[in-house]
Short mmCIF file of C-alpha atoms in Angstrom, two decimals:
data_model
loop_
_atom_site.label_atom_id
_atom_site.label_comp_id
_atom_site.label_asym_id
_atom_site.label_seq_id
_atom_site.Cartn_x
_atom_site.Cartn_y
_atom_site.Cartn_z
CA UNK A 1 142.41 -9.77 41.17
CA UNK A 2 140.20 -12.66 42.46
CA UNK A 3 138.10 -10.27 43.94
CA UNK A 4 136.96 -8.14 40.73
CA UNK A 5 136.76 -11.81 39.04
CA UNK A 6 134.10 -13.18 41.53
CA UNK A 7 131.36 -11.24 40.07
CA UNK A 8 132.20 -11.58 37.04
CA UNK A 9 132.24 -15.72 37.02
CA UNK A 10 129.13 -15.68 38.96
CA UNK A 11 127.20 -13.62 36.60
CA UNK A 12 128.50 -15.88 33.30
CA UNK A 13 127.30 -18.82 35.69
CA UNK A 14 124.05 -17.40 36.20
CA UNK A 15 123.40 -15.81 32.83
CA UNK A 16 123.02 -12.38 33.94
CA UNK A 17 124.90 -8.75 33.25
CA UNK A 18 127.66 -7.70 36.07
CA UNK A 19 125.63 -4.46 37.00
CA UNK A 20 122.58 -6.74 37.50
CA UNK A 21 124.48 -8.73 40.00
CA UNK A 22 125.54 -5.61 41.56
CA UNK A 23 122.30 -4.38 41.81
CA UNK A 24 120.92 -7.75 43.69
CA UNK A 25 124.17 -7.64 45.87
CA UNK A 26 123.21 -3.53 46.74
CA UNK A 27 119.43 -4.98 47.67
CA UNK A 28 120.28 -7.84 49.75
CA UNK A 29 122.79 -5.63 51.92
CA UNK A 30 119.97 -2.66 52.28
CA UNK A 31 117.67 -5.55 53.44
CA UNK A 32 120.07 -7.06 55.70
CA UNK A 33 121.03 -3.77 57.27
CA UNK A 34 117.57 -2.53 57.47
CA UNK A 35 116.17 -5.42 59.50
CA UNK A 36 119.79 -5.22 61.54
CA UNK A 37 118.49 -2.13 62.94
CA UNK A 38 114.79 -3.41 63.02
CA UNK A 39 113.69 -1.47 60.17
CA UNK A 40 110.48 -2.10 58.13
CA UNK A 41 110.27 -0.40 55.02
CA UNK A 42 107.69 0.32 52.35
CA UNK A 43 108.12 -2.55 50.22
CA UNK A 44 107.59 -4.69 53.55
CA UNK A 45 103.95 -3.45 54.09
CA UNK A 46 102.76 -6.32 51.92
CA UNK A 47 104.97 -9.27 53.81
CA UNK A 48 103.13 -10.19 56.76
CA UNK A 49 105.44 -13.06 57.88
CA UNK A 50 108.52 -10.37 57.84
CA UNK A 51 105.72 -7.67 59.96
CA UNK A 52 104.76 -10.63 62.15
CA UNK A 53 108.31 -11.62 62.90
CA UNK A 54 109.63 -7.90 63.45
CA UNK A 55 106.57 -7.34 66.16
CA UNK A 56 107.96 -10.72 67.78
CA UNK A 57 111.68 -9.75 67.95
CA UNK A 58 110.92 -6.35 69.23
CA UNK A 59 108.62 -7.54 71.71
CA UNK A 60 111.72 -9.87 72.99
CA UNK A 61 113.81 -7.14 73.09
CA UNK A 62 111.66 -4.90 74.75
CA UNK A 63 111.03 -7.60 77.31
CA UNK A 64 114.85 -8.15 77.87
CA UNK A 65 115.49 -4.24 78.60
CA UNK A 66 112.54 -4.20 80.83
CA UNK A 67 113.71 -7.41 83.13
CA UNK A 68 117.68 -7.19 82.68
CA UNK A 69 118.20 -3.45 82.57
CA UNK A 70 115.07 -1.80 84.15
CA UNK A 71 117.40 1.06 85.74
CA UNK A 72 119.09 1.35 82.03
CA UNK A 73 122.80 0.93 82.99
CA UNK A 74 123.63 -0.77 79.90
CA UNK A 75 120.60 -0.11 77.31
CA UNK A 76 119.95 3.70 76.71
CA UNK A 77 115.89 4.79 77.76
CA UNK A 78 116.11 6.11 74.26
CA UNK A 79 116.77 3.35 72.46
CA UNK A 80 114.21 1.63 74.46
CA UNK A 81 111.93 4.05 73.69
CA UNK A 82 112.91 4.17 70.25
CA UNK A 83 112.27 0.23 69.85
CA UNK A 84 109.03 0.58 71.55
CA UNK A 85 107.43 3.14 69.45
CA UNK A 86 108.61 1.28 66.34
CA UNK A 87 107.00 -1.85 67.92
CA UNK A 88 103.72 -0.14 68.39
CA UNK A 89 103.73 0.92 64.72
CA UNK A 90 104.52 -2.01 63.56
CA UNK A 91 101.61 -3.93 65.59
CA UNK A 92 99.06 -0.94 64.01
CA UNK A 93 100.81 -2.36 60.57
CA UNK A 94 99.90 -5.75 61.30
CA UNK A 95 96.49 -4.72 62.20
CA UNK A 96 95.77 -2.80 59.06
CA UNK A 97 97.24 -5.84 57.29
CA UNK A 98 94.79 -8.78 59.15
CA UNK A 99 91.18 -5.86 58.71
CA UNK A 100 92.58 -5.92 54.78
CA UNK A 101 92.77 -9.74 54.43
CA UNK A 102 89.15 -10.39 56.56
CA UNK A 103 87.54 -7.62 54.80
CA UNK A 104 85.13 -8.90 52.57
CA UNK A 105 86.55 -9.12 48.33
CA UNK A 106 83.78 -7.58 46.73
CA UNK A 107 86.13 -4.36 45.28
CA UNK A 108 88.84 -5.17 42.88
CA UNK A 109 90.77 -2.76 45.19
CA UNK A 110 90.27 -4.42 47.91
CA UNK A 111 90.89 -8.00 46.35
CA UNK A 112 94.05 -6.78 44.67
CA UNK A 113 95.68 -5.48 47.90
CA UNK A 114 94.97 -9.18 50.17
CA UNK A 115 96.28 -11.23 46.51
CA UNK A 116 99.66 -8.68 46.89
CA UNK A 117 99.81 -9.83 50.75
CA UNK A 118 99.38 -13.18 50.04
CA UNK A 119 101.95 -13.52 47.36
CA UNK A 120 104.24 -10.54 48.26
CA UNK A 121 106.83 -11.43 45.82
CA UNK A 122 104.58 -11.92 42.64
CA UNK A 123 105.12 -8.98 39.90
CA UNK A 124 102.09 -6.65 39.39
CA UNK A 125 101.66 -8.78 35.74
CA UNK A 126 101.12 -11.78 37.48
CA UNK A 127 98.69 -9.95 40.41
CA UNK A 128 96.84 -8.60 37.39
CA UNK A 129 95.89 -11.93 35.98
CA UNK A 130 95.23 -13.36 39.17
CA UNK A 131 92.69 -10.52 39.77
CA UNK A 132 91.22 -10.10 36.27
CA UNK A 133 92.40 -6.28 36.00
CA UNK A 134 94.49 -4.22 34.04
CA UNK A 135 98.23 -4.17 35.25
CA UNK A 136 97.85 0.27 35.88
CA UNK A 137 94.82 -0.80 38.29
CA UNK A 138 97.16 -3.24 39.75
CA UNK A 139 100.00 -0.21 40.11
CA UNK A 140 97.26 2.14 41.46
CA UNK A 141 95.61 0.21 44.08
CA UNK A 142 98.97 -0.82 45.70
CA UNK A 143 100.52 2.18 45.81
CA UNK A 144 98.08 3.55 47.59
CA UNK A 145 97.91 1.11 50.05
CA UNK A 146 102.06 1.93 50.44
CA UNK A 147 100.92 5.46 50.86
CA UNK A 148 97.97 4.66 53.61
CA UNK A 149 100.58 2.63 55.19
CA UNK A 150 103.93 4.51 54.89
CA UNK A 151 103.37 6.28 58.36
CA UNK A 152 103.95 2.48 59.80
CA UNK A 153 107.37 2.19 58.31
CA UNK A 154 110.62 4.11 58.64
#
């Protein structure tokens, strides 16, 4: 059928294996339906821009429950709630991202972490040779900035 055929031409066309298309395709829909329900999730501790915009968007929403449905007719108090509290993670997210890039760069730690914000899709090889540092420091440092900063994310 066309349908099993489609990812099969695309992934000739692209020079890639079927299950590696698959895999993209399983991604993409986890990120779309993650930031459908105004999710952030570990991997998005390092993307600013995507913090900076969720903070926005929930703000807006917030906003539009409290001026079009302050009695909560049509929006439930506990999604409101719910939205809020995520908000107010997410802004202590941003703020531990902003004290990480102005802190000064004089630990490799340190200097690793703000090169991983500020190219959030480079590979840890590449953040390695960027920093000077062996590509296990690389591993080290950011995970434990994802744990220090899981309790921000769902």
């Amino acid at each position: 059928s066309l349908h099993d055929a489609l990812p099969i031409s695309i992934s000739l066309a692209l020079h890639i294996s079927v299950a590696q298309l698959m895999i993209w395709q399983k991604n993409i829909l986890e990120k779309v339906s993650a930031f459908m329900l105004y999710r952030l999730s570990e991997e998005d501790v390092f993307e600013k821009k995507k913090v900076i915009n969720m903070v926005k968007l929930l703000s807006k929403i917030m906003e539009f429950a409290r001026v079009y449905d302050p009695k909560h007719e049509f929006i439930t108090k506990g999604w409101v709630t719910a939205i809020t509290d995520r908000h107010e993670k997410y802004e202590k997210l941003l703020t531990k991202i902003d004290e990480t890039l102005s802190e000064e760069k004089n630990e490799v730690r340190k200097e690793v972490i703000a090169k991983k914000i500020e190219n959030p899709h480079e590979t840890m090889g590449t953040l390695a040779k960027m920093c000077n540092v062996d590509k296990s420091m690389v591993s080290r440092y950011l995970s434990q900035f994802s744990e220090e900063t899981k309790k921000y994310v769902d």
